[in-house]
């Protein structure tokens, strides 16, 4: 075997062996972790498995993306809330998922008096910490902060004046400080009370509006 052939064959073999791996890496979908509460989970959504917003979002984004629902009903952004997202299996799952994009939609349950009255001074710091947690992952995801949807009736302690007048301004300021894109779900669903049968959770039509709004933000140039 001449010298040229001895050099060429190993190179050819290597290219054959590694080409599938490189091709698989190139076709790897962009992983989107949807972090949130019952609205992300899909509570109140007809045919939840099919119509929750992360599921619809995945359909809108197409095959280049993979979306995963890490919503936990009742979860708070506050570390000292009555159900801190930090202490849930969904938080662990979102972390282990190694996402490329994280969409955070929390703050609604934080408005409850047992949470807000005691710990509102910690909300901004806890929001920064949650963002920083995901930013520090090896996958280095881009983090989007959602402004919560409107509350059409104070219920289960969830309070519209607190959501609109306190939670949203703090989230907006945190996003500005950390140079994060915001997704304004409040404006997107304002004036649409019929999409909220129980006045708190959107139905399938409302979940679709959320998915469309998030998709627009994720694909913006």
Coordinates of C-alpha atoms in Angstrom, one line a residue:
X1 CA 0.0 0.0 0.0
X2 CA 1.5 3.3 -1.0
X3 CA 1.9 6.2 1.5
X4 CA -0.9 8.3 0.0
X5 CA -3.4 5.4 0.4
X6 CA -2.3 4.6 4.0
X7 CA -3.0 8.3 4.9
X8 CA -6.2 8.5 3.0
X9 CA -8.0 5.4 4.4
X10 CA -7.9 6.4 8.1
X11 CA -9.2 9.8 7.2
X12 CA -12.0 8.3 5.1
X13 CA -12.9 5.9 7.9
X14 CA -13.0 8.8 10.5
X15 CA -15.3 10.8 8.3
X16 CA -17.7 7.9 7.9
X17 CA -17.7 7.2 11.6
X18 CA -18.2 10.7 12.8
X19 CA -20.5 12.1 10.0
X20 CA -23.7 10.6 11.6
X21 CA -22.8 12.1 15.0
X22 CA -22.2 15.5 13.5
X23 CA -25.4 15.3 11.5
X24 CA -27.3 14.4 14.7
X25 CA -25.8 17.4 16.5
X26 CA -26.7 19.7 13.7
X27 CA -30.3 18.5 13.7
X28 CA -30.7 18.7 17.5
X29 CA -33.9 20.7 18.3
X30 CA -33.8 23.9 20.3
X31 CA -35.1 23.0 23.8
X32 CA -37.6 25.3 25.3
X33 CA -38.4 25.0 29.0
X34 CA -41.7 26.6 30.0
X35 CA -41.4 27.4 33.7
X36 CA -44.5 28.5 35.5
X37 CA -47.6 27.9 37.6
X38 CA -51.0 26.4 36.9
X39 CA -51.5 28.6 33.9
X40 CA -48.4 27.1 32.3
X41 CA -49.5 23.6 33.5
X42 CA -52.8 24.2 31.8
X43 CA -55.3 24.1 34.7
X44 CA -58.7 25.0 33.4
X45 CA -57.8 24.2 29.8
X46 CA -60.1 21.9 27.9
X47 CA -58.2 18.8 26.8
X48 CA -55.2 20.0 28.7
X49 CA -52.7 17.5 27.3
X50 CA -53.4 18.8 23.8
X51 CA -54.2 22.4 24.5
X52 CA -51.8 23.6 27.3
X53 CA -49.8 26.6 26.1
X54 CA -46.4 24.8 26.0
X55 CA -47.9 22.1 23.8
X56 CA -49.4 24.6 21.4
X57 CA -46.2 26.6 21.4
X58 CA -44.3 23.6 20.2
X59 CA -46.7 23.2 17.3
X60 CA -46.3 26.8 16.4
X61 CA -42.5 26.8 16.5
X62 CA -42.2 23.6 14.5
X63 CA -39.8 20.7 14.3
X64 CA -36.7 22.8 14.9
X65 CA -37.9 23.3 18.5
X66 CA -38.8 21.0 21.4
X67 CA -41.0 22.5 24.1
X68 CA -41.5 21.0 27.6
X69 CA -44.1 21.9 30.2
X70 CA -42.6 22.5 33.6
X71 CA -45.6 24.2 35.1
X72 CA -46.6 23.5 38.7
X73 CA -50.0 24.5 40.0
X74 CA -49.9 27.0 42.9
X75 CA -46.2 27.7 42.5
X76 CA -44.7 31.0 43.6
X77 CA -41.5 32.7 42.5
X78 CA -40.9 33.7 46.1
X79 CA -38.6 31.3 47.9
X80 CA -40.6 31.8 51.0
X81 CA -44.0 31.5 49.3
X82 CA -46.6 28.9 50.3
X83 CA -45.4 26.7 47.4
X84 CA -42.0 27.9 46.1
X85 CA -41.2 26.8 42.6
X86 CA -37.7 26.3 43.8
X87 CA -38.8 23.3 45.8
X88 CA -40.8 21.5 43.1
X89 CA -39.9 18.5 40.9
X90 CA -40.7 20.8 38.0
X91 CA -37.9 23.1 39.0
X92 CA -35.6 20.1 39.1
X93 CA -36.9 18.9 35.8
X94 CA -36.4 22.2 34.1
X95 CA -32.8 22.4 35.4
X96 CA -32.0 18.8 34.2
X97 CA -33.5 19.5 30.8
X98 CA -30.5 21.6 29.8
X99 CA -32.7 24.1 28.0
X100 CA -31.6 26.4 25.3
X101 CA -34.5 28.8 26.1
X102 CA -36.3 29.3 29.4
X103 CA -39.7 31.1 29.5
X104 CA -40.5 32.1 33.1
X105 CA -44.2 32.8 33.8
X106 CA -44.6 33.2 37.6
X107 CA -46.0 35.9 39.9
X108 CA -49.7 35.2 40.0
X109 CA -49.7 33.1 43.1
X110 CA -47.2 35.5 44.7
X111 CA -50.0 38.1 44.9
X112 CA -51.8 36.1 47.6
X113 CA -51.8 37.9 50.9
X114 CA -50.0 35.0 52.7
X115 CA -47.1 35.5 50.2
X116 CA -47.1 39.1 49.2
X117 CA -47.9 40.7 52.6
X118 CA -45.0 38.8 54.2
X119 CA -42.4 38.6 51.5
X120 CA -43.0 41.2 48.8
X121 CA -39.6 42.8 49.7
X122 CA -37.9 39.6 48.6
X123 CA -39.7 39.3 45.2
X124 CA -37.2 41.2 43.1
X125 CA -34.2 39.4 44.6
X126 CA -35.9 36.0 44.2
X127 CA -36.7 36.8 40.5
X128 CA -33.1 37.7 39.9
X129 CA -31.9 34.5 41.6
X130 CA -34.2 32.4 39.5
X131 CA -33.0 34.0 36.3
X132 CA -29.4 33.6 37.4
X133 CA -29.9 29.9 38.2
X134 CA -31.0 29.2 34.7
X135 CA -28.3 31.4 33.1
X136 CA -25.7 29.5 35.0
X137 CA -26.6 26.2 33.4
X138 CA -24.0 24.6 31.1
X139 CA -26.5 25.0 28.2
X140 CA -26.4 28.8 28.7
X141 CA -30.1 29.3 27.9
X142 CA -31.6 32.6 26.8
X143 CA -34.2 33.6 29.5
X144 CA -37.5 35.3 28.8
X145 CA -39.6 36.9 31.5
X146 CA -43.4 36.8 31.1
X147 CA -45.6 39.5 32.7
X148 CA -48.5 37.6 34.2
X149 CA -52.0 37.5 32.7
X150 CA -54.8 39.7 34.1
X151 CA -56.8 38.6 37.1
X152 CA -60.5 39.1 36.3
X153 CA -61.7 38.5 39.9
X154 CA -59.9 38.3 43.2
X155 CA -60.1 34.6 44.0
X156 CA -58.2 32.1 46.1
X157 CA -56.2 35.2 47.3
X158 CA -54.9 36.0 43.9
X159 CA -55.2 39.8 43.6
X160 CA -55.4 41.9 40.5
X161 CA -54.2 45.2 42.0
X162 CA -51.1 43.5 43.4
X163 CA -50.4 41.7 40.1
X164 CA -50.8 44.8 38.0
X165 CA -49.5 47.4 40.3
X166 CA -46.7 45.6 42.1
X167 CA -45.7 42.2 40.6
X168 CA -45.5 43.4 37.0
X169 CA -43.5 46.6 37.7
X170 CA -40.9 44.5 39.7
X171 CA -40.6 41.9 37.0
X172 CA -40.3 44.6 34.4
X173 CA -37.5 46.3 36.4
X174 CA -35.7 43.0 36.9
X175 CA -35.8 42.2 33.2
X176 CA -34.5 45.7 32.4
X177 CA -31.6 45.4 34.9
X178 CA -30.6 42.0 33.6
X179 CA -31.2 42.9 30.0
X180 CA -33.8 40.2 29.5
X181 CA -36.6 40.2 26.9
X182 CA -40.1 40.4 28.4
X183 CA -43.3 38.8 27.1
X184 CA -46.3 40.9 27.9
X185 CA -49.1 38.4 28.5
X186 CA -51.0 41.0 30.6
X187 CA -51.6 43.2 27.6
X188 CA -52.1 40.2 25.3
X189 CA -55.1 39.0 27.4
X190 CA -56.5 42.2 28.7
X191 CA -60.1 42.7 27.6
X192 CA -60.7 39.0 27.1
X193 CA -62.6 37.9 30.2
X194 CA -64.5 35.2 28.3
X195 CA -61.2 33.4 27.9
X196 CA -61.1 33.1 31.7
X197 CA -64.1 31.0 32.8
X198 CA -63.0 31.0 36.4
X199 CA -61.6 34.5 36.2
X200 CA -58.0 33.3 36.9
X201 CA -57.1 30.6 34.4
X202 CA -57.4 30.9 30.7
X203 CA -59.3 28.3 28.7
X204 CA -57.9 26.7 25.5
X205 CA -58.5 29.8 23.5
X206 CA -56.6 31.9 26.1
X207 CA -53.8 29.3 26.2
X208 CA -53.5 29.7 22.4
X209 CA -53.1 33.4 22.8
X210 CA -50.3 32.8 25.3
X211 CA -48.6 30.4 22.9
X212 CA -48.9 32.8 20.0
X213 CA -47.5 35.7 22.1
X214 CA -44.6 33.6 23.3
X215 CA -43.9 32.2 19.9
X216 CA -43.7 35.7 18.4
X217 CA -41.2 36.7 21.1
X218 CA -39.0 33.6 20.7
X219 CA -38.8 34.0 16.9
X220 CA -38.4 37.8 16.8
X221 CA -35.3 38.9 14.9

